[in-house]
Coordinates of C-alpha atoms in Angstrom, one line a residue:
Chain A
M1 CA 16.4 -17.3 3.0
A2 CA 18.9 -19.1 4.5
E3 CA 21.2 -16.1 4.4
K4 CA 18.1 -14.3 6.0
G5 CA 17.7 -16.7 8.8
K6 CA 21.6 -16.5 9.4
M7 CA 21.2 -13.1 9.6
N8 CA 18.6 -13.2 11.9
I9 CA 20.2 -15.3 14.4
E10 CA 23.0 -13.3 14.2
R11 CA 20.9 -10.2 14.9
L12 CA 19.3 -11.9 17.5
G13 CA 22.6 -12.7 19.2
G14 CA 23.8 -9.2 18.7
V15 CA 20.5 -7.6 20.2
A16 CA 20.6 -10.0 23.0
R17 CA 24.0 -9.0 24.0
L18 CA 22.9 -5.3 23.4
R19 CA 20.1 -6.0 26.0
E20 CA 22.2 -7.7 28.4
E21 CA 24.9 -5.1 28.2
N22 CA 22.2 -2.2 28.7
E23 CA 20.7 -4.2 31.6
K24 CA 24.1 -4.1 33.2
V25 CA 24.4 -0.6 33.2
V26 CA 20.9 -0.3 34.5
K27 CA 22.0 -2.3 37.3
D28 CA 25.1 -0.4 37.8
C29 CA 23.1 2.8 38.1
E30 CA 20.7 1.0 40.6
S31 CA 23.8 0.1 43.0
R32 CA 25.1 3.5 42.7
I33 CA 21.8 5.0 43.3
Q34 CA 21.4 3.1 46.3
H35 CA 25.2 4.0 47.8
W36 CA 24.2 7.6 47.3
Q37 CA 20.9 6.9 49.0
K38 CA 22.8 5.4 51.8
V39 CA 25.1 8.4 52.0
S40 CA 22.3 10.8 51.8
G41 CA 20.7 9.1 54.8
D42 CA 23.7 9.1 56.7
Y43 CA 24.1 13.0 56.2
E44 CA 20.5 13.3 57.4
A45 CA 21.4 11.6 60.8
L46 CA 24.2 13.7 61.1
N47 CA 22.5 17.1 60.4
K48 CA 20.0 15.8 63.3
R49 CA 23.1 15.3 65.8
L50 CA 24.4 18.3 65.2
K51 CA 21.2 20.3 65.9
T52 CA 20.5 18.5 69.1
L53 CA 24.4 18.5 70.0
P54 CA 24.8 21.7 71.2
D55 CA 21.5 21.7 73.5
Q56 CA 23.9 20.3 76.0
L57 CA 27.3 21.5 77.6
S58 CA 28.3 17.8 77.8
Y59 CA 26.7 14.4 77.6
D60 CA 27.4 11.5 79.3
I61 CA 28.1 8.4 76.9
M62 CA 29.9 5.4 76.6
V63 CA 33.0 5.7 75.0
P64 CA 34.2 3.1 72.6
F65 CA 37.8 1.8 74.2
G66 CA 39.5 -0.3 71.9
P67 CA 37.7 -2.6 69.5
L68 CA 35.7 -4.5 72.5
A69 CA 35.3 -2.2 75.1
F70 CA 33.4 0.9 76.3
I71 CA 34.0 3.4 79.1
P72 CA 31.7 5.8 80.6
G73 CA 32.9 9.2 79.6
K74 CA 31.6 12.7 78.7
L75 CA 31.3 14.3 76.1
V76 CA 32.1 18.0 76.0
H77 CA 32.5 21.1 74.0
T78 CA 29.8 20.4 72.3
N79 CA 29.6 23.0 69.9
E80 CA 33.1 22.6 68.4
V81 CA 33.3 20.2 65.6
T82 CA 36.3 19.4 63.5
A83 CA 35.0 18.6 60.1
L84 CA 36.7 16.7 57.3
L85 CA 36.8 19.0 54.4
G86 CA 38.1 16.5 52.0
D87 CA 41.5 15.4 51.0
N88 CA 43.2 15.1 54.6
W89 CA 41.8 18.8 55.3
F90 CA 40.4 19.4 58.6
A91 CA 38.4 22.6 60.0
K92 CA 37.2 23.5 63.4
C93 CA 34.1 25.0 63.5
S94 CA 31.0 25.4 65.4
A95 CA 28.0 22.9 65.1
K96 CA 26.5 25.4 62.9
Q97 CA 29.0 25.7 60.7
A98 CA 29.4 22.1 60.5
Q99 CA 25.6 21.9 59.8
K100 CA 26.5 24.1 56.9
V101 CA 29.2 21.6 55.5
V102 CA 27.1 18.8 55.8
D103 CA 24.3 20.9 53.9
H104 CA 26.9 21.4 51.2
R105 CA 27.8 18.2 50.9
M106 CA 24.1 17.2 51.2
K107 CA 23.5 18.9 47.8
Y108 CA 26.3 17.5 46.1
V109 CA 24.9 14.1 46.9
K110 CA 21.5 14.9 45.7
H111 CA 23.1 16.3 42.5
E112 CA 24.9 13.0 41.8
L113 CA 21.4 11.2 42.6
E114 CA 19.7 13.0 40.0
D115 CA 22.1 12.4 37.4
L116 CA 22.0 8.8 38.0
S117 CA 18.5 8.3 38.2
K118 CA 18.5 10.1 34.5
T119 CA 20.9 7.6 33.4
M120 CA 19.3 4.7 34.6
K121 CA 16.1 5.7 32.7
N122 CA 17.9 6.3 29.7
F123 CA 19.2 3.0 29.7
E124 CA 16.0 1.3 31.0
A125 CA 14.5 2.8 27.7
R126 CA 17.4 1.3 25.7
V127 CA 17.1 -2.1 27.3
G128 CA 13.2 -1.9 26.4
L129 CA 14.0 -1.1 22.7
A130 CA 16.7 -4.0 22.9
K131 CA 13.9 -6.3 23.9
D132 CA 11.7 -5.3 21.3
L133 CA 14.4 -5.7 18.5
E134 CA 15.0 -9.1 20.0
T135 CA 11.3 -9.9 19.5
I136 CA 11.2 -8.3 16.2
S137 CA 14.3 -9.7 15.0
S138 CA 13.2 -13.2 16.4
S139 CA 9.7 -12.8 14.5
K140 CA 7.9 -13.4 17.6
G141 CA 6.5 -10.0 17.9
D142 CA 3.7 -8.3 15.9
Y143 CA 6.3 -6.2 14.0
V144 CA 7.5 -7.5 10.9
D145 CA 11.0 -6.3 9.4
I146 CA 10.0 -4.8 6.0
R147 CA 12.8 -5.6 3.5
E148 CA 12.5 -4.9 -0.4
D149 CA 15.2 -6.5 -2.5
T150 CA 15.4 -4.3 -5.6
G151 CA 16.9 -6.7 -8.0
N152 CA 14.2 -6.8 -10.3
S153 CA 14.8 -3.5 -11.9
D154 CA 15.9 -5.2 -15.0
T155 CA 12.7 -6.7 -16.1
P156 CA 11.9 -6.3 -19.6
V157 CA 10.0 -3.1 -19.8
T158 CA 8.8 -3.8 -23.4
K159 CA 5.9 -5.9 -22.3
G160 CA 3.5 -3.0 -22.3
K161 CA 4.9 -1.6 -25.6
Q162 CA 3.8 -4.8 -27.0
R163 CA 0.3 -4.0 -26.1
I164 CA -1.3 -1.9 -28.2
A165 CA -3.7 0.6 -26.7
H166 CA -6.8 1.4 -28.2
K167 CA -6.3 5.2 -27.4
P168 CA -3.2 6.5 -28.7
N169 CA -3.1 8.9 -26.3
S170 CA -3.2 6.8 -23.4
M171 CA -0.8 4.4 -24.9
P172 CA 2.1 5.6 -23.1
K173 CA 0.4 5.7 -20.0
M174 CA -0.4 2.3 -20.4
D175 CA 2.9 1.4 -21.1
A176 CA 4.5 3.2 -18.0
V177 CA 1.4 1.6 -16.1
L178 CA 2.4 -2.0 -17.3
D179 CA 5.9 -1.1 -16.8
L180 CA 5.2 -0.2 -13.2
K181 CA 3.2 -3.1 -12.9
E182 CA 5.8 -5.5 -14.0
E183 CA 8.1 -4.0 -11.9
N184 CA 5.7 -4.0 -8.8
E185 CA 5.0 -7.7 -9.7
G186 CA 8.4 -8.5 -10.1
E187 CA 9.4 -7.4 -6.9
S188 CA 6.6 -8.4 -5.0
G189 CA 7.3 -11.9 -6.1
D190 CA 10.2 -11.5 -3.9
G191 CA 8.7 -11.9 -0.5
G192 CA 5.4 -11.9 1.9
S193 CA 5.1 -8.7 3.2
R194 CA 5.4 -6.7 0.1
N195 CA 2.6 -4.7 0.4
G196 CA 4.5 -2.4 2.3
T197 CA 7.6 -2.8 0.6
L198 CA 6.9 -0.7 -2.5
T199 CA 8.8 2.7 -2.4
E200 CA 6.8 5.8 -2.4
E201 CA 7.4 6.5 -5.9
E202 CA 6.3 3.4 -6.7
L203 CA 3.2 3.8 -4.9
W204 CA 2.6 7.0 -6.6
A205 CA 3.1 5.5 -9.9
R206 CA 0.7 2.6 -9.0
L207 CA -1.8 4.9 -8.1
D208 CA -1.4 7.1 -11.5
E209 CA -1.6 4.1 -13.3
L210 CA -4.9 2.7 -11.4
E211 CA -6.1 6.2 -12.2
K212 CA -5.4 6.0 -15.9
L213 CA -7.2 2.6 -16.0
E214 CA -10.1 3.8 -14.2
E215 CA -10.3 6.6 -16.7
L216 CA -10.1 4.3 -19.6
Q217 CA -12.6 2.1 -18.2
D218 CA -14.9 5.2 -18.0
E219 CA -14.3 6.1 -21.3
Q220 CA -15.1 2.6 -22.4
D221 CA -18.3 2.4 -20.7
R222 CA -19.3 5.5 -21.6
L223 CA -18.7 4.8 -25.0
S224 CA -19.9 1.3 -25.5
D225 CA -22.3 0.3 -23.2
N226 CA -24.3 -1.2 -25.3
A227 CA -23.4 -0.9 -28.8
D228 CA -20.3 -2.9 -29.4
M229 CA -17.6 -1.3 -31.1
N230 CA -17.1 -5.2 -31.8
G231 CA -13.3 -5.3 -32.3
E232 CA -12.5 -2.3 -30.5
D233 CA -14.4 -3.3 -27.6
T234 CA -13.1 -6.9 -27.8
S235 CA -9.7 -5.8 -28.3
S236 CA -9.7 -3.3 -25.8
M237 CA -10.9 -5.6 -23.3
S238 CA -8.7 -8.6 -24.4
S239 CA -6.1 -6.2 -24.9
E240 CA -6.6 -5.2 -21.2
E241 CA -7.1 -8.7 -20.1
E242 CA -3.7 -9.7 -21.9
K243 CA -2.1 -7.1 -20.2
E244 CA -3.1 -8.1 -17.2
G245 CA -2.5 -11.5 -18.2
D246 CA 1.1 -10.6 -18.8
A247 CA 1.6 -9.2 -15.4
S248 CA 2.2 -12.2 -13.2
P249 CA -0.8 -13.2 -11.2
P250 CA 0.1 -12.7 -7.6
V251 CA -0.5 -9.0 -7.6
N252 CA -1.3 -8.6 -4.0
G253 CA -3.7 -5.8 -2.5
L254 CA -2.0 -3.1 -4.2
K255 CA -4.4 -3.4 -7.0
P256 CA -7.4 -2.7 -5.3
G257 CA -9.8 -1.7 -8.3
W258 CA -8.3 -4.4 -10.3
T259 CA -10.7 -7.2 -9.7
A260 CA -9.4 -8.7 -13.2
R261 CA -7.3 -11.0 -12.0
P262 CA -9.2 -13.2 -9.9
H263 CA -12.2 -12.4 -11.8
S264 CA -10.2 -13.5 -15.1
K265 CA -9.6 -16.7 -13.4
A266 CA -12.9 -16.9 -12.3
P267 CA -15.0 -19.8 -14.5
P268 CA -17.0 -18.1 -17.0
S269 CA -20.3 -17.8 -16.5
A270 CA -21.9 -17.0 -19.9
D271 CA -21.3 -18.2 -23.5
R272 CA -19.9 -15.1 -24.8
K273 CA -18.2 -14.5 -21.8
A274 CA -17.0 -17.9 -21.7
G275 CA -16.0 -17.0 -25.4
E276 CA -14.4 -14.1 -23.7
D277 CA -12.9 -16.2 -21.0
D278 CA -11.6 -18.4 -23.3
E279 CA -10.0 -15.8 -25.2
E280 CA -8.6 -14.1 -22.1
E281 CA -7.3 -17.4 -20.9
Q282 CA -5.7 -17.8 -23.9
E283 CA -4.1 -14.8 -24.0
E284 CA -3.0 -15.1 -20.5
G285 CA -1.5 -18.2 -21.3
S286 CA 0.3 -16.8 -24.4
C287 CA 1.4 -13.4 -23.1
L288 CA 2.0 -12.6 -26.5
P289 CA 0.6 -9.3 -28.2
T290 CA -2.2 -11.1 -29.6
I291 CA -5.8 -9.5 -29.2
F292 CA -8.4 -11.8 -29.5
F293 CA -11.6 -10.7 -29.6
S294 CA -15.1 -12.0 -30.2
H295 CA -17.8 -10.6 -31.4
T296 CA -20.1 -12.7 -29.9
I297 CA -23.3 -11.7 -29.2
E298 CA -24.6 -13.1 -26.2
P299 CA -27.6 -14.8 -26.3
K300 CA -30.2 -13.1 -24.0
K301 CA -29.9 -16.0 -21.3
V302 CA -26.5 -15.4 -21.0
R303 CA -26.7 -11.8 -20.2
I304 CA -28.1 -12.8 -16.9
N305 CA -24.8 -12.9 -15.4
T306 CA -23.6 -12.4 -12.1
G307 CA -21.0 -9.5 -12.0
K308 CA -18.5 -12.3 -11.8
N309 CA -17.8 -13.0 -15.4
T310 CA -14.2 -13.0 -16.8
M311 CA -14.9 -10.3 -18.7
L312 CA -15.3 -8.0 -16.1
K313 CA -12.2 -6.2 -15.3
F314 CA -14.1 -3.9 -12.8
S315 CA -16.9 -5.7 -11.4
E316 CA -18.7 -2.2 -10.7
R317 CA -18.8 -1.8 -14.8
K318 CA -19.9 -5.2 -15.4
E319 CA -22.5 -5.0 -13.1
Q320 CA -23.6 -1.8 -14.6
K321 CA -23.7 -3.4 -18.0
E322 CA -25.5 -6.4 -16.9
H323 CA -27.9 -4.0 -14.8
S324 CA -28.3 -2.2 -18.4
K325 CA -28.3 -5.4 -20.1
R326 CA -31.1 -6.8 -18.0
K327 CA -32.7 -3.7 -18.3
K328 CA -32.9 -3.8 -22.0
K329 CA -34.0 -7.2 -21.7
N330 CA -36.7 -6.8 -19.4
G331 CA -37.5 -3.3 -19.9
H332 CA -37.3 -2.2 -16.3
S333 CA -34.5 -0.2 -16.0
H334 CA -35.6 2.3 -13.8
H335 CA -34.8 0.7 -10.6
E336 CA -31.3 0.1 -12.2
L337 CA -30.9 3.7 -13.2
H338 CA -31.0 5.1 -9.7
K339 CA -28.0 2.8 -8.6
I340 CA -25.2 5.3 -9.3
T341 CA -21.6 3.8 -9.0
T342 CA -19.9 5.5 -11.8
P343 CA -20.3 8.6 -13.6
V344 CA -21.7 6.6 -16.4
D345 CA -24.7 6.1 -14.5
I346 CA -25.3 9.5 -14.0
Y347 CA -25.5 9.6 -17.9
R348 CA -27.8 6.7 -18.0
L349 CA -30.1 8.8 -15.8
F350 CA -30.9 11.2 -18.7
V351 CA -32.8 8.7 -20.6
D352 CA -36.2 9.4 -22.3
V353 CA -38.7 6.7 -22.5
K354 CA -40.1 6.2 -25.7
N355 CA -41.7 3.0 -26.8
G356 CA -42.0 2.0 -23.4
E357 CA -37.9 1.6 -23.5
P358 CA -35.6 4.0 -22.1
V359 CA -34.0 6.2 -24.9
P360 CA -30.9 7.9 -24.0
R361 CA -30.5 11.2 -24.7
K362 CA -29.0 12.2 -28.0
S363 CA -25.7 13.2 -28.0
I364 CA -24.5 16.1 -30.2
L365 CA -21.1 14.6 -30.2
K366 CA -20.0 12.6 -33.0
S367 CA -18.6 9.4 -32.7
R368 CA -18.1 6.6 -35.1
S369 CA -19.0 4.2 -32.7
R370 CA -21.7 1.6 -33.9
E371 CA -23.6 2.5 -31.2
N372 CA -25.7 5.1 -32.2
S373 CA -26.9 8.4 -31.2
V374 CA -30.2 8.5 -30.2
C375 CA -32.1 6.5 -32.6
S376 CA -35.9 6.3 -32.8
D377 CA -35.3 2.5 -33.9
T378 CA -34.9 1.2 -30.3
S379 CA -37.5 -1.2 -31.5
E380 CA -35.1 -2.8 -33.8
S381 CA -32.1 -2.3 -31.6
S382 CA -32.5 -5.7 -30.0
A383 CA -31.5 -5.8 -26.7
A384 CA -29.8 -8.4 -27.9
D385 CA -27.8 -6.1 -29.9
F386 CA -26.9 -3.9 -27.3
E387 CA -26.0 -6.5 -24.9
E388 CA -23.8 -8.4 -27.2
R389 CA -22.0 -5.3 -28.1
R390 CA -21.9 -4.6 -24.6
V391 CA -20.7 -8.2 -23.7
I392 CA -17.8 -7.7 -25.9
G393 CA -16.6 -5.6 -23.5
R394 CA -16.6 -2.2 -24.7
S395 CA -19.0 0.0 -23.0
F396 CA -18.8 2.9 -25.1
S397 CA -22.1 4.9 -24.0
H398 CA -24.4 4.6 -21.7
D399 CA -26.9 1.8 -21.8
E400 CA -29.9 3.7 -22.9
A401 CA -27.9 5.6 -25.4
T402 CA -26.2 2.5 -26.7
H403 CA -29.5 1.0 -26.8
S404 CA -30.8 3.1 -29.1
D405 CA -27.4 3.7 -30.9
T406 CA -27.4 0.3 -31.7
S407 CA -30.5 0.2 -33.4
D408 CA -29.0 2.6 -35.6
G409 CA -25.8 1.4 -36.4
I410 CA -24.3 -1.5 -38.2
T411 CA -24.1 -3.5 -34.9
E412 CA -27.9 -3.6 -35.3
E413 CA -27.7 -5.3 -38.4
D414 CA -24.1 -6.8 -37.9
S415 CA -25.1 -8.5 -34.7
P416 CA -27.6 -11.1 -36.4
T417 CA -25.3 -11.7 -39.2
A418 CA -22.3 -11.5 -37.0
V419 CA -23.4 -14.0 -34.4
P420 CA -22.3 -17.0 -36.9
L421 CA -19.2 -15.2 -37.6
H422 CA -18.2 -14.7 -34.1
P423 CA -17.4 -18.0 -33.2
A424 CA -15.4 -18.2 -36.2
S425 CA -13.7 -14.8 -35.9
R426 CA -13.5 -15.3 -32.1
F427 CA -10.4 -17.3 -32.3
E428 CA -8.6 -15.5 -34.7
A429 CA -5.4 -14.4 -33.8
F430 CA -5.2 -10.6 -34.1
S431 CA -1.8 -9.9 -34.0
G432 CA -1.0 -6.2 -35.0
T433 CA -2.0 -2.7 -33.9
V434 CA -5.4 -2.5 -32.9
V435 CA -6.1 1.1 -33.8
E436 CA -8.9 2.7 -32.3
K437 CA -11.3 3.7 -35.0
D438 CA -10.7 7.2 -34.0
P439 CA -9.6 8.9 -30.7
M440 CA -13.3 10.0 -30.5
P441 CA -14.8 6.6 -29.6
S442 CA -12.7 6.4 -26.5
A443 CA -13.1 10.0 -25.5
I444 CA -16.6 10.6 -26.6
P445 CA -19.7 8.7 -25.8
H446 CA -20.6 7.3 -28.6
L447 CA -24.2 8.2 -29.6
T448 CA -23.4 8.6 -33.5
I449 CA -23.9 5.9 -36.0
A450 CA -20.6 4.1 -36.4
L451 CA -19.4 4.0 -40.1
P452 CA -18.7 1.1 -41.7
A453 CA -15.9 2.9 -43.1
L454 CA -13.8 2.2 -40.1
P455 CA -11.9 -0.6 -41.5
T456 CA -9.1 0.1 -39.6
I457 CA -9.9 -2.6 -37.1
P458 CA -9.7 -6.1 -38.4
E459 CA -12.4 -7.1 -36.1
R460 CA -14.3 -4.3 -37.8
K461 CA -13.4 -5.7 -41.0
Q462 CA -14.7 -9.6 -39.9
E463 CA -17.9 -8.0 -38.9
E464 CA -18.1 -6.1 -41.9
V465 CA -17.6 -9.2 -44.1
A466 CA -19.7 -10.8 -42.2
S467 CA -22.4 -8.5 -42.7
D468 CA -21.5 -7.2 -46.0
V469 CA -24.9 -7.1 -47.1
P470 CA -26.2 -5.6 -44.2
P471 CA -23.5 -2.5 -44.0
P472 CA -24.3 -1.1 -47.3
H473 CA -28.1 -1.6 -46.5
Q474 CA -27.4 0.0 -43.4
A475 CA -25.4 2.9 -44.2
P476 CA -28.2 4.6 -45.8
K477 CA -30.3 3.5 -43.2
R478 CA -28.0 4.9 -40.7
V479 CA -27.3 8.0 -42.1
S480 CA -31.1 8.4 -42.6
K481 CA -31.7 7.6 -38.9
F482 CA -29.2 10.0 -37.6
K483 CA -30.5 12.6 -39.7
A484 CA -33.9 11.6 -38.6
A485 CA -32.5 12.0 -35.1
R486 CA -31.2 15.1 -35.4
L487 CA -34.2 16.2 -37.0
Q488 CA -35.9 15.2 -34.4
Q489 CA -33.8 16.6 -31.8
V490 CA -33.7 20.0 -33.6
Chain B
M1 CA 55.2 -20.9 6.5
A2 CA 52.3 -21.4 9.0
E3 CA 54.4 -21.9 11.9
A4 CA 56.3 -18.8 11.3
I5 CA 53.4 -16.8 10.9
Q6 CA 52.0 -18.4 14.0
K7 CA 55.1 -17.2 16.0
K8 CA 54.6 -13.5 14.7
L9 CA 50.9 -13.6 15.5
K10 CA 51.8 -14.8 18.9
A11 CA 54.2 -12.2 19.2
E12 CA 52.2 -9.7 18.0
V13 CA 49.3 -10.6 20.3
E14 CA 51.5 -10.2 23.3
K15 CA 52.7 -6.7 22.6
Y16 CA 48.9 -5.9 22.0
A17 CA 48.1 -7.3 25.6
Q18 CA 50.9 -5.2 26.9
M19 CA 49.5 -2.2 25.2
Q20 CA 46.2 -2.8 26.5
K21 CA 47.3 -3.3 29.8
D22 CA 49.1 0.2 29.9
V23 CA 46.3 1.6 28.4
S24 CA 43.9 0.4 31.3
K25 CA 46.7 1.7 33.8
S26 CA 46.9 5.4 32.5
M27 CA 43.0 4.9 32.6
S28 CA 42.6 4.1 36.1
A29 CA 45.2 6.8 37.3
R30 CA 43.3 9.3 35.4
Q31 CA 40.0 8.5 37.1
K32 CA 41.8 8.7 40.5
L33 CA 43.0 12.2 39.7
E34 CA 39.4 13.3 38.6
T35 CA 38.2 11.9 42.0
Q36 CA 41.1 14.0 43.8
L37 CA 39.9 17.1 41.8
T38 CA 36.4 17.0 42.6
E39 CA 37.3 16.5 46.3
N40 CA 39.8 19.5 46.2
N41 CA 36.9 21.7 44.8
I42 CA 34.8 20.7 47.6
V43 CA 37.6 21.7 50.0
K44 CA 38.4 24.9 48.3
E45 CA 34.7 25.8 48.5
E46 CA 34.4 24.9 52.3
L47 CA 37.7 26.7 52.9
D48 CA 36.1 29.8 51.2
L49 CA 33.3 29.6 53.3
L50 CA 35.1 29.5 56.7
D51 CA 36.3 32.7 58.2
S52 CA 39.2 32.7 60.2
T53 CA 37.8 32.1 63.5
N54 CA 38.1 28.4 63.1
T55 CA 41.6 26.5 63.1
V56 CA 42.2 24.4 60.3
Y57 CA 44.2 21.0 60.2
K58 CA 45.9 18.6 58.1
L59 CA 46.2 15.0 58.6
I60 CA 49.7 14.1 58.3
G61 CA 49.7 10.5 59.1
P62 CA 48.1 10.1 62.3
V63 CA 48.6 13.7 63.4
L64 CA 46.4 16.6 63.1
V65 CA 48.8 19.6 62.5
K66 CA 47.3 22.7 62.6
Q67 CA 47.4 25.1 59.5
D68 CA 46.8 28.6 58.9
L69 CA 43.6 29.1 56.8
D70 CA 45.2 30.9 54.1
E71 CA 48.0 28.6 53.9
A72 CA 45.5 26.1 53.4
K73 CA 43.5 27.7 51.0
A74 CA 46.8 28.4 49.0
T75 CA 47.7 24.8 49.5
V76 CA 44.6 23.5 48.4
T77 CA 44.8 25.7 45.2
K78 CA 48.0 24.6 44.2
R79 CA 47.0 21.1 44.5
L80 CA 44.1 21.5 42.3
E81 CA 46.6 22.9 39.7
Y82 CA 48.6 20.1 40.0
I83 CA 46.1 17.7 39.5
N84 CA 44.6 19.4 36.4
G85 CA 48.2 19.6 34.9
E86 CA 48.5 15.8 35.6
I87 CA 45.1 14.8 34.1
Q88 CA 46.1 16.6 31.1
R89 CA 49.4 14.6 30.8
Y90 CA 47.4 11.3 31.1
E91 CA 45.1 12.5 28.3
T92 CA 48.1 12.9 26.1
V93 CA 49.6 9.6 27.0
L94 CA 46.5 7.8 26.7
K95 CA 45.7 9.2 23.2
D96 CA 49.0 8.0 22.0
M97 CA 48.4 4.7 23.5
E98 CA 45.2 4.5 22.0
K99 CA 46.9 5.2 18.5
K100 CA 49.6 2.6 19.2
S101 CA 47.0 0.1 20.2
E102 CA 45.1 0.8 16.6
Q103 CA 48.3 0.0 14.7
H104 CA 48.9 -3.2 16.7
R105 CA 45.2 -4.1 16.2
E106 CA 45.6 -3.8 12.3
V107 CA 49.1 -5.5 12.2
L108 CA 47.3 -8.5 14.4
S109 CA 44.4 -8.7 12.0
S110 CA 46.5 -8.7 8.9
L111 CA 48.8 -11.4 10.5
Q112 CA 45.8 -13.3 11.2
Q113 CA 44.4 -13.2 7.7
E114 CA 47.9 -14.3 6.5
F115 CA 47.9 -17.1 8.8
Q116 CA 44.6 -18.5 7.7
R117 CA 45.7 -18.3 4.4
A118 CA 48.8 -20.3 5.2
Q119 CA 46.5 -22.9 7.3
G120 CA 44.3 -23.0 4.1
L121 CA 47.0 -23.7 1.8
A122 CA 48.3 -26.2 4.1
V123 CA 45.0 -28.0 4.4
G124 CA 44.6 -27.9 0.9
K125 CA 48.1 -29.3 0.2
V126 CA 47.1 -32.1 3.0

């Protein structure tokens, strides 16, 4: 910065000098213009004189006689004029001819005047520019010199790879995204006026990154709104959080959709959210590829959260979740339904009301998410379950769908049993690959029952461990429900 | 060592100053020629405009000498050519001078560097 300041001073000096030089030229031009204007005036007068001279044969005049005297005399041969042609050449000619000569000269003078005025304008413009430069370099004006030091291109790129994405197909993107983010943030850490300093390419990369994240979020929301693919959700959320945590905090306005950072730092507002927050904060602190997850099932009271819980990566989605949670809790969801902020909301609109509660329409897609497909067990599917799952962060399916789904899936049974486990499991460091149950959950709304046989995610394992009893018990049930649902639909 | 360099430096600086003077002289001479050129052009034009009815005079000292129009025209044309030639000559001379001054400048800068180094050494020694 000292160097920068020095350079500024130097630049300032240079710019000042430039301005002075330009002003000199301008003044010179002005003086020349004045001279030529005088000459032009003289010629005008001469013209007049020549016009009137031949009017009379002779004039009575006072002739200058030496430097101090005048003598009366006569001006004769009024039509004969000896004109100086230049370079000591004279020509005797009539007044009219002399006039022609004068006209010629006038032309020349005018030409010179025009040229001079043009140059003066040019230099005036340059002076203005120099003045602006001066103000800029002295940082007095509104303009800011945008600079970007690209010395951070060697930031470790591997950070992204450490993080495991839930969606295999999105992993490379995530990596790239993270890398870019790292670079961005690394670079952005250098100066204040960073917002404008990213190159175009970086901006595009950033846009892509954000886009992908949004897609990811969309999928997540769609898939696990209610039902919690426990581990997945948390892991995904937490991993995402971790990703964000890895990145240095001061990511300025270039992250329009990423409210996570501030949100993640926001005080946890709910228990489960608190748990998540803790997790996240832990993650942030560690910056290790550990993914904490919590299966905490939020107590209902917790569900009433503002949109500002740390889990909220995208506040909108959180709000949606909370809306849906509230819906489930209270049973009035319709007014929430109509608030469409994401495509997910649209899906929620397609809801059948059964048993006084909105039941999401059954999806024909298979998904192993626990959020079950349309299930008749909406009654069983405690809102708590849904909310729990949702709280865990992954919103795979729409609220309604997950509502009904969770009733089917393990999650239902899991949730009560899993509650005690959650606190225990919450703080288990999960390091390793969190493999998505299968690509489907991320891509497809989870309306199908999540089979317990998806133990790839340790979280799930824990859940299953916790709910050992229930799962086997559930499995047959789930199947039946699913079948029933399908039968129903059919 | 430093003193020797200093002397050298001075000598070079003087040479360079001389060169610069020559350059400026040539420049001014050339500018004069340029003005004369324009003037003669005007005269030529005027003479072309004139017809033989009017007499042309040339000012030689305090005397206005009558001249023939054609003669005057010829004289002016010749003068013009002469001026052009002079300008060309001066141009080449200027170029040469510029080159030489550049060389001198380089020599000067290298000498200066040596001098500074020597001074630095001397300071270090001291």
